[in-house]
Amino acid sequence: MKVIFTGAGPGDPELLTVKARRLLESCEFCIYAGSLVAPEVIGLIPETADKYDSAKLNLDEIMALIEQARDRSVDVIRLHTGDPSIYGAIGEQMARLDALGIEFEVVPGVSSFQAAAAALRTELTAPNGSQTITLTRIAGRTPVPDNQDLAALAETGATLCIFLSVQKISDVAAKLIPHYGDDCPACVVYRASWPDQLVIRSTLAGIHEEVQAAGIKKTAMTLVGAALAKCTTESLLYAASFSHEYRKGNTT
Ligand code: SAH
């Protein structure tokens, strides 16, 4: 018996990995994060399986369910939104499983920051521009270490993918404007890859007003950085004069 932490992807069931889909379709016992996993994804679980929504459970209750499955020798699919390694609270579950001597593995998923970039049809890195992507959040009930405050991260000029923070979008903008400037592209994607996906393209100066007007309060990804502007430079990778292991450069 083992627990398989499985990425449910951002919403669209076609963005599940082949492995996650196979596991869900043959699953007998599933604990899923009901607040964020799409109903179509949960719908892939057989009717006969035991299904539990972890949004209603605390950690002790989740572990008690896993122990029940262990006693029946049934594998548990622990379904987390996006990729389980990002704000998934899987570390604490893994520590409890270790203490109980229960085996586990992880099946990665497409994260919401990737689905948001796809919705925006953008590259998050830019030739001659940002070569770094920072996945972060603003402090909520979960604190953020001082040296990882948005204002500190902003000094790198990296493209920022900001989770769990759209309800504080005016604080986000205020912390970033001194470093990125009023005009820096700032985008919010609500429910990326869901049928009601909403895309807002704005600037750091304008994003707060537009998010408020759209009434977005949760399940949204905020992306900030010059890389989100229309591409104006071409990379070396595909430059005719640039040769590498797989292609001879044309220097004429
Ligand atoms: N593990 C998840 C993140 C969980 S934290 C992942 O890899 O995507 C929950 C936060 O993720 C939300 O507050 C929101 O910021 C973001 N999020 C999750 N699903 C989303 C979606 N479909 N569209 C936009 N943002 C999403």
PDB file of C-alpha atoms and ligand atoms in Angstrom:
ATOM      1  CA  MET A   1       0.000   0.000   0.000  1.00  0.00           C
ATOM      2  CA  LYS A   2       1.232   3.499  -0.734  1.00  0.00           C
ATOM      3  CA  VAL A   3       0.092   7.104  -0.994  1.00  0.00           C
ATOM      4  CA  ILE A   4       0.513   8.772  -4.370  1.00  0.00           C
ATOM      5  CA  PHE A   5       0.597  12.575  -4.182  1.00  0.00           C
ATOM      6  CA  THR A   6      -0.775  13.450  -7.600  1.00  0.00           C
ATOM      7  CA  GLY A   7      -0.878  16.771  -9.448  1.00  0.00           C
ATOM      8  CA  ALA A   8      -4.389  17.559 -10.704  1.00  0.00           C
ATOM      9  CA  GLY A   9      -3.146  20.360 -12.987  1.00  0.00           C
ATOM     10  CA  PRO A  10      -4.715  23.822 -13.115  1.00  0.00           C
ATOM     11  CA  GLY A  11      -8.278  22.847 -14.086  1.00  0.00           C
ATOM     12  CA  ASP A  12      -8.674  21.661 -17.687  1.00  0.00           C
ATOM     13  CA  PRO A  13      -8.809  17.830 -17.447  1.00  0.00           C
ATOM     14  CA  GLU A  14      -6.726  17.619 -20.652  1.00  0.00           C
ATOM     15  CA  LEU A  15      -3.871  19.214 -18.696  1.00  0.00           C
ATOM     16  CA  LEU A  16      -3.626  16.179 -16.428  1.00  0.00           C
ATOM     17  CA  THR A  17      -0.558  14.055 -17.086  1.00  0.00           C
ATOM     18  CA  VAL A  18      -1.223  10.690 -18.743  1.00  0.00           C
ATOM     19  CA  LYS A  19      -0.061   9.088 -15.498  1.00  0.00           C
ATOM     20  CA  ALA A  20      -2.402  11.131 -13.295  1.00  0.00           C
ATOM     21  CA  ARG A  21      -5.351  10.272 -15.545  1.00  0.00           C
ATOM     22  CA  ARG A  22      -4.528   6.567 -15.436  1.00  0.00           C
ATOM     23  CA  LEU A  23      -4.210   6.667 -11.641  1.00  0.00           C
ATOM     24  CA  LEU A  24      -7.517   8.536 -11.221  1.00  0.00           C
ATOM     25  CA  GLU A  25      -9.424   6.223 -13.561  1.00  0.00           C
ATOM     26  CA  SER A  26      -8.294   3.133 -11.656  1.00  0.00           C
ATOM     27  CA  CYS A  27      -8.399   4.668  -8.190  1.00  0.00           C
ATOM     28  CA  GLU A  28     -10.155   3.038  -5.237  1.00  0.00           C
ATOM     29  CA  PHE A  29      -9.479   5.659  -2.541  1.00  0.00           C
ATOM     30  CA  CYS A  30      -8.964   9.353  -3.186  1.00  0.00           C
ATOM     31  CA  ILE A  31      -8.460  12.360  -0.946  1.00  0.00           C
ATOM     32  CA  TYR A  32      -8.747  15.487  -3.099  1.00  0.00           C
ATOM     33  CA  ALA A  33      -8.370  19.227  -2.508  1.00  0.00           C
ATOM     34  CA  GLY A  34     -11.983  20.038  -3.348  1.00  0.00           C
ATOM     35  CA  SER A  35     -11.631  23.821  -3.177  1.00  0.00           C
ATOM     36  CA  LEU A  36      -9.390  23.967  -6.261  1.00  0.00           C
ATOM     37  CA  VAL A  37      -9.553  20.684  -8.196  1.00  0.00           C
ATOM     38  CA  ALA A  38     -11.952  20.895 -11.171  1.00  0.00           C
ATOM     39  CA  PRO A  39     -15.169  18.802 -10.983  1.00  0.00           C
ATOM     40  CA  GLU A  40     -14.335  17.207 -14.378  1.00  0.00           C
ATOM     41  CA  VAL A  41     -11.075  15.897 -12.892  1.00  0.00           C
ATOM     42  CA  ILE A  42     -12.829  14.497  -9.828  1.00  0.00           C
ATOM     43  CA  GLY A  43     -15.387  13.021 -12.234  1.00  0.00           C
ATOM     44  CA  LEU A  44     -12.692  10.678 -13.614  1.00  0.00           C
ATOM     45  CA  ILE A  45     -12.632   8.784 -10.300  1.00  0.00           C
ATOM     46  CA  PRO A  46     -14.815   5.640 -10.484  1.00  0.00           C
ATOM     47  CA  GLU A  47     -18.210   5.845  -8.738  1.00  0.00           C
ATOM     48  CA  THR A  48     -17.238   2.869  -6.612  1.00  0.00           C
ATOM     49  CA  ALA A  49     -14.139   4.573  -5.134  1.00  0.00           C
ATOM     50  CA  ASP A  50     -14.089   6.152  -1.691  1.00  0.00           C
ATOM     51  CA  LYS A  51     -13.700   9.915  -2.157  1.00  0.00           C
ATOM     52  CA  TYR A  52     -12.989  12.549   0.499  1.00  0.00           C
ATOM     53  CA  ASP A  53     -12.685  16.321   0.142  1.00  0.00           C
ATOM     54  CA  SER A  54      -9.664  17.446   2.169  1.00  0.00           C
ATOM     55  CA  ALA A  55     -10.963  21.048   2.290  1.00  0.00           C
ATOM     56  CA  LYS A  56     -13.240  19.870   5.089  1.00  0.00           C
ATOM     57  CA  LEU A  57     -10.569  17.920   6.994  1.00  0.00           C
ATOM     58  CA  ASN A  58      -7.662  18.699   9.305  1.00  0.00           C
ATOM     59  CA  LEU A  59      -4.310  16.898   9.100  1.00  0.00           C
ATOM     60  CA  ASP A  60      -5.227  14.370  11.819  1.00  0.00           C
ATOM     61  CA  GLU A  61      -8.421  13.480   9.947  1.00  0.00           C
ATOM     62  CA  ILE A  62      -6.555  13.109   6.639  1.00  0.00           C
ATOM     63  CA  MET A  63      -4.027  10.786   8.307  1.00  0.00           C
ATOM     64  CA  ALA A  64      -6.824   8.752   9.911  1.00  0.00           C
ATOM     65  CA  LEU A  65      -8.322   8.159   6.446  1.00  0.00           C
ATOM     66  CA  ILE A  66      -4.934   7.110   5.083  1.00  0.00           C
ATOM     67  CA  GLU A  67      -4.568   4.656   7.964  1.00  0.00           C
ATOM     68  CA  GLN A  68      -7.995   3.204   7.138  1.00  0.00           C
ATOM     69  CA  ALA A  69      -6.826   2.655   3.546  1.00  0.00           C
ATOM     70  CA  ARG A  70      -3.594   1.094   4.837  1.00  0.00           C
ATOM     71  CA  ASP A  71      -5.627  -1.348   6.976  1.00  0.00           C
ATOM     72  CA  ARG A  72      -7.554  -2.354   3.819  1.00  0.00           C
ATOM     73  CA  SER A  73      -4.305  -2.512   1.752  1.00  0.00           C
ATOM     74  CA  VAL A  74      -5.679   0.026  -0.724  1.00  0.00           C
ATOM     75  CA  ASP A  75      -3.491   2.708  -2.373  1.00  0.00           C
ATOM     76  CA  VAL A  76      -4.462   6.339  -1.726  1.00  0.00           C
ATOM     77  CA  ILE A  77      -4.451   8.980  -4.465  1.00  0.00           C
ATOM     78  CA  ARG A  78      -3.818  12.268  -2.670  1.00  0.00           C
ATOM     79  CA  LEU A  79      -4.894  14.760  -5.303  1.00  0.00           C
ATOM     80  CA  HIS A  80      -3.492  18.289  -5.100  1.00  0.00           C
ATOM     81  CA  THR A  81      -4.159  21.192  -7.449  1.00  0.00           C
ATOM     82  CA  GLY A  82      -1.523  22.172 -10.022  1.00  0.00           C
ATOM     83  CA  ASP A  83       1.817  20.678  -9.018  1.00  0.00           C
ATOM     84  CA  PRO A  84       1.823  19.201  -5.503  1.00  0.00           C
ATOM     85  CA  SER A  85       5.256  20.643  -4.661  1.00  0.00           C
ATOM     86  CA  ILE A  86       4.044  24.263  -4.777  1.00  0.00           C
ATOM     87  CA  TYR A  87       2.034  25.487  -1.756  1.00  0.00           C
ATOM     88  CA  GLY A  88       0.609  21.978  -1.478  1.00  0.00           C
ATOM     89  CA  ALA A  89       1.320  21.344   2.228  1.00  0.00           C
ATOM     90  CA  ILE A  90       2.583  17.897   1.228  1.00  0.00           C
ATOM     91  CA  GLY A  91       5.740  18.108   3.387  1.00  0.00           C
ATOM     92  CA  GLU A  92       3.819  17.733   6.637  1.00  0.00           C
ATOM     93  CA  GLN A  93       1.827  14.798   5.248  1.00  0.00           C
ATOM     94  CA  MET A  94       5.058  13.118   4.116  1.00  0.00           C
ATOM     95  CA  ALA A  95       6.576  13.551   7.591  1.00  0.00           C
ATOM     96  CA  ARG A  96       3.517  11.872   9.161  1.00  0.00           C
ATOM     97  CA  LEU A  97       3.675   9.048   6.585  1.00  0.00           C
ATOM     98  CA  ASP A  98       7.365   8.499   7.366  1.00  0.00           C
ATOM     99  CA  ALA A  99       6.526   8.276  11.067  1.00  0.00           C
ATOM    100  CA  LEU A 100       3.829   5.676  10.292  1.00  0.00           C
ATOM    101  CA  GLY A 101       6.125   3.729   7.949  1.00  0.00           C
ATOM    102  CA  ILE A 102       3.745   4.255   4.982  1.00  0.00           C
ATOM    103  CA  GLU A 103       5.351   4.497   1.537  1.00  0.00           C
ATOM    104  CA  PHE A 104       4.614   7.402  -0.786  1.00  0.00           C
ATOM    105  CA  GLU A 105       5.510   8.796  -4.199  1.00  0.00           C
ATOM    106  CA  VAL A 106       4.765  11.964  -6.170  1.00  0.00           C
ATOM    107  CA  VAL A 107       3.336  12.459  -9.658  1.00  0.00           C
ATOM    108  CA  PRO A 108       3.978  16.049 -10.776  1.00  0.00           C
ATOM    109  CA  GLY A 109       1.354  18.250 -12.395  1.00  0.00           C
ATOM    110  CA  VAL A 110       1.072  21.329 -14.597  1.00  0.00           C
ATOM    111  CA  SER A 111       1.156  24.295 -12.235  1.00  0.00           C
ATOM    112  CA  SER A 112      -1.187  27.265 -12.410  1.00  0.00           C
ATOM    113  CA  PHE A 113       1.713  29.619 -13.148  1.00  0.00           C
ATOM    114  CA  GLN A 114       2.339  27.666 -16.351  1.00  0.00           C
ATOM    115  CA  ALA A 115      -1.353  27.662 -17.266  1.00  0.00           C
ATOM    116  CA  ALA A 116      -1.434  31.424 -16.637  1.00  0.00           C
ATOM    117  CA  ALA A 117       1.566  31.979 -18.928  1.00  0.00           C
ATOM    118  CA  ALA A 118      -0.198  29.884 -21.585  1.00  0.00           C
ATOM    119  CA  ALA A 119      -3.405  31.929 -21.206  1.00  0.00           C
ATOM    120  CA  LEU A 120      -1.345  35.086 -21.704  1.00  0.00           C
ATOM    121  CA  ARG A 121       0.466  33.464 -24.658  1.00  0.00           C
ATOM    122  CA  THR A 122       3.746  34.719 -23.255  1.00  0.00           C
ATOM    123  CA  GLU A 123       7.268  33.568 -22.485  1.00  0.00           C
ATOM    124  CA  LEU A 124       8.256  34.139 -18.859  1.00  0.00           C
ATOM    125  CA  THR A 125      11.940  34.579 -19.684  1.00  0.00           C
ATOM    126  CA  ALA A 126      13.208  37.045 -22.262  1.00  0.00           C
ATOM    127  CA  PRO A 127      16.313  37.103 -24.444  1.00  0.00           C
ATOM    128  CA  ASN A 128      18.468  39.994 -23.161  1.00  0.00           C
ATOM    129  CA  GLY A 129      15.964  40.388 -20.327  1.00  0.00           C
ATOM    130  CA  SER A 130      14.870  38.368 -17.339  1.00  0.00           C
ATOM    131  CA  GLN A 131      16.511  34.968 -17.130  1.00  0.00           C
ATOM    132  CA  THR A 132      14.896  34.152 -13.807  1.00  0.00           C
ATOM    133  CA  ILE A 133      11.358  33.256 -12.726  1.00  0.00           C
ATOM    134  CA  THR A 134      10.428  33.677  -9.082  1.00  0.00           C
ATOM    135  CA  LEU A 135       7.454  31.768  -7.654  1.00  0.00           C
ATOM    136  CA  THR A 136       6.273  33.565  -4.563  1.00  0.00           C
ATOM    137  CA  ARG A 137       3.352  34.916  -2.540  1.00  0.00           C
ATOM    138  CA  ILE A 138       2.550  37.810  -0.267  1.00  0.00           C
ATOM    139  CA  ALA A 139       2.153  37.110   3.467  1.00  0.00           C
ATOM    140  CA  GLY A 140      -1.338  36.119   4.558  1.00  0.00           C
ATOM    141  CA  ARG A 141      -2.108  34.002   7.581  1.00  0.00           C
ATOM    142  CA  THR A 142       1.055  32.154   6.525  1.00  0.00           C
ATOM    143  CA  PRO A 143       4.000  34.488   7.120  1.00  0.00           C
ATOM    144  CA  VAL A 144       6.740  35.139   4.540  1.00  0.00           C
ATOM    145  CA  PRO A 145      10.353  35.515   5.797  1.00  0.00           C
ATOM    146  CA  ASP A 146      11.507  39.174   5.756  1.00  0.00           C
ATOM    147  CA  ASN A 147      14.275  38.522   3.255  1.00  0.00           C
ATOM    148  CA  GLN A 148      11.692  37.066   0.851  1.00  0.00           C
ATOM    149  CA  ASP A 149       9.370  40.052   1.006  1.00  0.00           C
ATOM    150  CA  LEU A 150       8.233  41.088  -2.497  1.00  0.00           C
ATOM    151  CA  ALA A 151      10.200  44.332  -2.193  1.00  0.00           C
ATOM    152  CA  ALA A 152      13.395  42.305  -1.560  1.00  0.00           C
ATOM    153  CA  LEU A 153      12.718  39.854  -4.395  1.00  0.00           C
ATOM    154  CA  ALA A 154      11.961  42.766  -6.716  1.00  0.00           C
ATOM    155  CA  GLU A 155      15.600  43.838  -6.593  1.00  0.00           C
ATOM    156  CA  THR A 156      16.435  40.893  -8.888  1.00  0.00           C
ATOM    157  CA  GLY A 157      14.147  42.177 -11.662  1.00  0.00           C
ATOM    158  CA  ALA A 158      13.022  38.577 -12.225  1.00  0.00           C
ATOM    159  CA  THR A 159       9.647  37.696 -13.747  1.00  0.00           C
ATOM    160  CA  LEU A 160       7.384  37.176 -10.739  1.00  0.00           C
ATOM    161  CA  CYS A 161       4.610  34.583 -10.520  1.00  0.00           C
ATOM    162  CA  ILE A 162       2.659  35.501  -7.429  1.00  0.00           C
ATOM    163  CA  PHE A 163       0.349  32.891  -5.900  1.00  0.00           C
ATOM    164  CA  LEU A 164      -2.299  33.327  -3.194  1.00  0.00           C
ATOM    165  CA  SER A 165      -2.151  37.121  -3.294  1.00  0.00           C
ATOM    166  CA  VAL A 166      -4.756  38.596  -5.641  1.00  0.00           C
ATOM    167  CA  GLN A 167      -6.870  39.804  -2.709  1.00  0.00           C
ATOM    168  CA  LYS A 168      -3.911  42.022  -1.768  1.00  0.00           C
ATOM    169  CA  ILE A 169      -3.106  43.223  -5.287  1.00  0.00           C
ATOM    170  CA  SER A 170      -2.748  46.859  -4.202  1.00  0.00           C
ATOM    171  CA  ASP A 171      -0.054  45.855  -1.645  1.00  0.00           C
ATOM    172  CA  VAL A 172       1.649  43.779  -4.348  1.00  0.00           C
ATOM    173  CA  ALA A 173       1.739  46.757  -6.717  1.00  0.00           C
ATOM    174  CA  ALA A 174       2.907  49.174  -3.997  1.00  0.00           C
ATOM    175  CA  LYS A 175       5.854  46.933  -3.100  1.00  0.00           C
ATOM    176  CA  LEU A 176       6.890  46.416  -6.725  1.00  0.00           C
ATOM    177  CA  ILE A 177       6.443  49.877  -8.293  1.00  0.00           C
ATOM    178  CA  PRO A 178       9.654  51.347  -6.747  1.00  0.00           C
ATOM    179  CA  HIS A 179      11.681  48.599  -8.467  1.00  0.00           C
ATOM    180  CA  TYR A 180       9.763  47.730 -11.648  1.00  0.00           C
ATOM    181  CA  GLY A 181       8.136  51.102 -12.355  1.00  0.00           C
ATOM    182  CA  ASP A 182       4.496  52.136 -12.924  1.00  0.00           C
ATOM    183  CA  ASP A 183       4.502  50.958 -16.535  1.00  0.00           C
ATOM    184  CA  CYS A 184       5.800  47.444 -15.948  1.00  0.00           C
ATOM    185  CA  PRO A 185       3.430  44.796 -17.365  1.00  0.00           C
ATOM    186  CA  ALA A 186       1.289  43.197 -14.645  1.00  0.00           C
ATOM    187  CA  CYS A 187      -1.265  40.531 -15.519  1.00  0.00           C
ATOM    188  CA  VAL A 188      -3.812  38.573 -13.533  1.00  0.00           C
ATOM    189  CA  VAL A 189      -5.257  35.290 -14.765  1.00  0.00           C
ATOM    190  CA  TYR A 190      -8.351  34.102 -12.903  1.00  0.00           C
ATOM    191  CA  ARG A 191      -9.032  30.335 -13.068  1.00  0.00           C
ATOM    192  CA  ALA A 192      -6.438  29.662 -15.787  1.00  0.00           C
ATOM    193  CA  SER A 193      -7.605  26.849 -18.112  1.00  0.00           C
ATOM    194  CA  TRP A 194     -11.154  26.725 -16.596  1.00  0.00           C
ATOM    195  CA  PRO A 195     -14.149  27.515 -18.847  1.00  0.00           C
ATOM    196  CA  ASP A 196     -14.624  30.855 -17.017  1.00  0.00           C
ATOM    197  CA  GLN A 197     -10.953  31.873 -17.255  1.00  0.00           C
ATOM    198  CA  LEU A 198     -10.448  35.637 -17.179  1.00  0.00           C
ATOM    199  CA  VAL A 199      -7.291  37.418 -18.331  1.00  0.00           C
ATOM    200  CA  ILE A 200      -6.372  40.946 -17.278  1.00  0.00           C
ATOM    201  CA  ARG A 201      -3.392  42.626 -18.932  1.00  0.00           C
ATOM    202  CA  SER A 202      -2.387  45.861 -17.303  1.00  0.00           C
ATOM    203  CA  THR A 203       0.515  47.665 -15.663  1.00  0.00           C
ATOM    204  CA  LEU A 204       1.577  47.838 -12.036  1.00  0.00           C
ATOM    205  CA  ALA A 205      -0.121  51.245 -11.824  1.00  0.00           C
ATOM    206  CA  GLY A 206      -3.403  49.987 -13.297  1.00  0.00           C
ATOM    207  CA  ILE A 207      -3.771  46.398 -12.125  1.00  0.00           C
ATOM    208  CA  HIS A 208      -5.518  47.069  -8.798  1.00  0.00           C
ATOM    209  CA  GLU A 209      -8.393  48.985 -10.363  1.00  0.00           C
ATOM    210  CA  GLU A 210      -8.922  46.385 -13.091  1.00  0.00           C
ATOM    211  CA  VAL A 211      -8.890  43.447 -10.667  1.00  0.00           C
ATOM    212  CA  GLN A 212     -11.410  45.249  -8.460  1.00  0.00           C
ATOM    213  CA  ALA A 213     -13.640  46.079 -11.421  1.00  0.00           C
ATOM    214  CA  ALA A 214     -13.605  42.413 -12.468  1.00  0.00           C
ATOM    215  CA  GLY A 215     -14.444  41.355  -8.893  1.00  0.00           C
ATOM    216  CA  ILE A 216     -11.556  38.867  -8.675  1.00  0.00           C
ATOM    217  CA  LYS A 217     -10.831  37.835  -5.080  1.00  0.00           C
ATOM    218  CA  LYS A 218      -9.276  34.366  -5.321  1.00  0.00           C
ATOM    219  CA  THR A 219      -7.957  31.552  -7.560  1.00  0.00           C
ATOM    220  CA  ALA A 220      -5.883  33.926  -9.617  1.00  0.00           C
ATOM    221  CA  MET A 221      -2.239  34.124 -10.614  1.00  0.00           C
ATOM    222  CA  THR A 222      -0.475  37.475 -10.793  1.00  0.00           C
ATOM    223  CA  LEU A 223       2.431  37.748 -13.218  1.00  0.00           C
ATOM    224  CA  VAL A 224       4.733  40.766 -13.249  1.00  0.00           C
ATOM    225  CA  GLY A 225       7.797  41.620 -15.319  1.00  0.00           C
ATOM    226  CA  ALA A 226       9.155  43.246 -18.449  1.00  0.00           C
ATOM    227  CA  ALA A 227       9.282  39.812 -20.113  1.00  0.00           C
ATOM    228  CA  LEU A 228       5.475  39.910 -20.409  1.00  0.00           C
ATOM    229  CA  ALA A 229       5.651  42.808 -22.885  1.00  0.00           C
ATOM    230  CA  LYS A 230       5.614  42.022 -26.599  1.00  0.00           C
ATOM    231  CA  CYS A 231       8.953  40.456 -27.545  1.00  0.00           C
ATOM    232  CA  THR A 232      11.269  42.856 -29.342  1.00  0.00           C
ATOM    233  CA  THR A 233      14.563  40.950 -29.301  1.00  0.00           C
ATOM    234  CA  GLU A 234      15.447  37.616 -30.847  1.00  0.00           C
ATOM    235  CA  SER A 235      17.356  34.937 -28.975  1.00  0.00           C
ATOM    236  CA  LEU A 236      20.813  33.643 -29.784  1.00  0.00           C
ATOM    237  CA  LEU A 237      19.473  30.090 -29.761  1.00  0.00           C
ATOM    238  CA  TYR A 238      17.774  30.394 -33.165  1.00  0.00           C
ATOM    239  CA  ALA A 239      19.996  33.141 -34.617  1.00  0.00           C
ATOM    240  CA  ALA A 240      21.309  32.172 -38.061  1.00  0.00           C
ATOM    241  CA  SER A 241      24.851  33.123 -37.034  1.00  0.00           C
ATOM    242  CA  PHE A 242      24.854  31.126 -33.810  1.00  0.00           C
ATOM    243  CA  SER A 243      26.175  27.582 -33.997  1.00  0.00           C
ATOM    244  CA  HIS A 244      25.800  24.891 -31.375  1.00  0.00           C
ATOM    245  CA  GLU A 245      25.979  21.144 -30.930  1.00  0.00           C
ATOM    246  CA  TYR A 246      22.991  20.462 -33.192  1.00  0.00           C
ATOM    247  CA  ARG A 247      23.313  23.214 -35.810  1.00  0.00           C
ATOM    248  CA  LYS A 248      26.138  24.795 -37.811  1.00  0.00           C
ATOM    249  CA  GLY A 249      26.082  28.577 -37.735  1.00  0.00           C
ATOM    250  CA  ASN A 250      25.690  30.513 -40.962  1.00  0.00           C
ATOM    251  CA  THR A 251      28.310  33.223 -40.629  1.00  0.00           C
ATOM    252  CA  THR A 252      28.167  34.482 -44.215  1.00  0.00           C
TER     253      THR A 252
HETATM  254  N1  SAH B   1      -0.068  23.732  -6.284  1.00  0.00           N
HETATM  255  C1  SAH B   1      -0.793  24.760  -6.959  1.00  0.00           C
HETATM  256  C2  SAH B   1      -0.852  26.038  -6.135  1.00  0.00           C
HETATM  257  C3  SAH B   1      -1.694  25.901  -4.872  1.00  0.00           C
HETATM  258  S1  SAH B   1      -1.831  27.399  -3.984  1.00  0.00           S
HETATM  259  C4  SAH B   1      -0.175  24.998  -8.340  1.00  0.00           C
HETATM  260  O1  SAH B   1       0.893  24.440  -8.649  1.00  0.00           O
HETATM  261  O2  SAH B   1      -0.776  25.748  -9.110  1.00  0.00           O
HETATM  262  C5  SAH B   1      -3.343  28.056  -4.607  1.00  0.00           C
HETATM  263  C6  SAH B   1      -3.086  29.269  -5.473  1.00  0.00           C
HETATM  264  O3  SAH B   1      -2.654  28.840  -6.749  1.00  0.00           O
HETATM  265  C7  SAH B   1      -4.289  30.138  -5.740  1.00  0.00           C
HETATM  266  O4  SAH B   1      -4.490  31.094  -4.725  1.00  0.00           O
HETATM  267  C8  SAH B   1      -3.882  30.832  -7.022  1.00  0.00           C
HETATM  268  O5  SAH B   1      -2.949  31.856  -6.783  1.00  0.00           O
HETATM  269  C9  SAH B   1      -3.153  29.707  -7.730  1.00  0.00           C
HETATM  270  N2  SAH B   1      -4.039  28.931  -8.625  1.00  0.00           N
HETATM  271  C10 SAH B   1      -4.418  27.644  -8.501  1.00  0.00           C
HETATM  272  N3  SAH B   1      -5.150  27.256  -9.563  1.00  0.00           N
HETATM  273  C11 SAH B   1      -5.234  28.333 -10.370  1.00  0.00           C
HETATM  274  C12 SAH B   1      -5.808  28.576 -11.659  1.00  0.00           C
HETATM  275  N4  SAH B   1      -6.468  27.619 -12.332  1.00  0.00           N
HETATM  276  N5  SAH B   1      -5.664  29.807 -12.208  1.00  0.00           N
HETATM  277  C13 SAH B   1      -4.997  30.777 -11.572  1.00  0.00           C
HETATM  278  N6  SAH B   1      -4.410  30.611 -10.368  1.00  0.00           N
HETATM  279  C14 SAH B   1      -4.524  29.405  -9.785  1.00  0.00           C
END
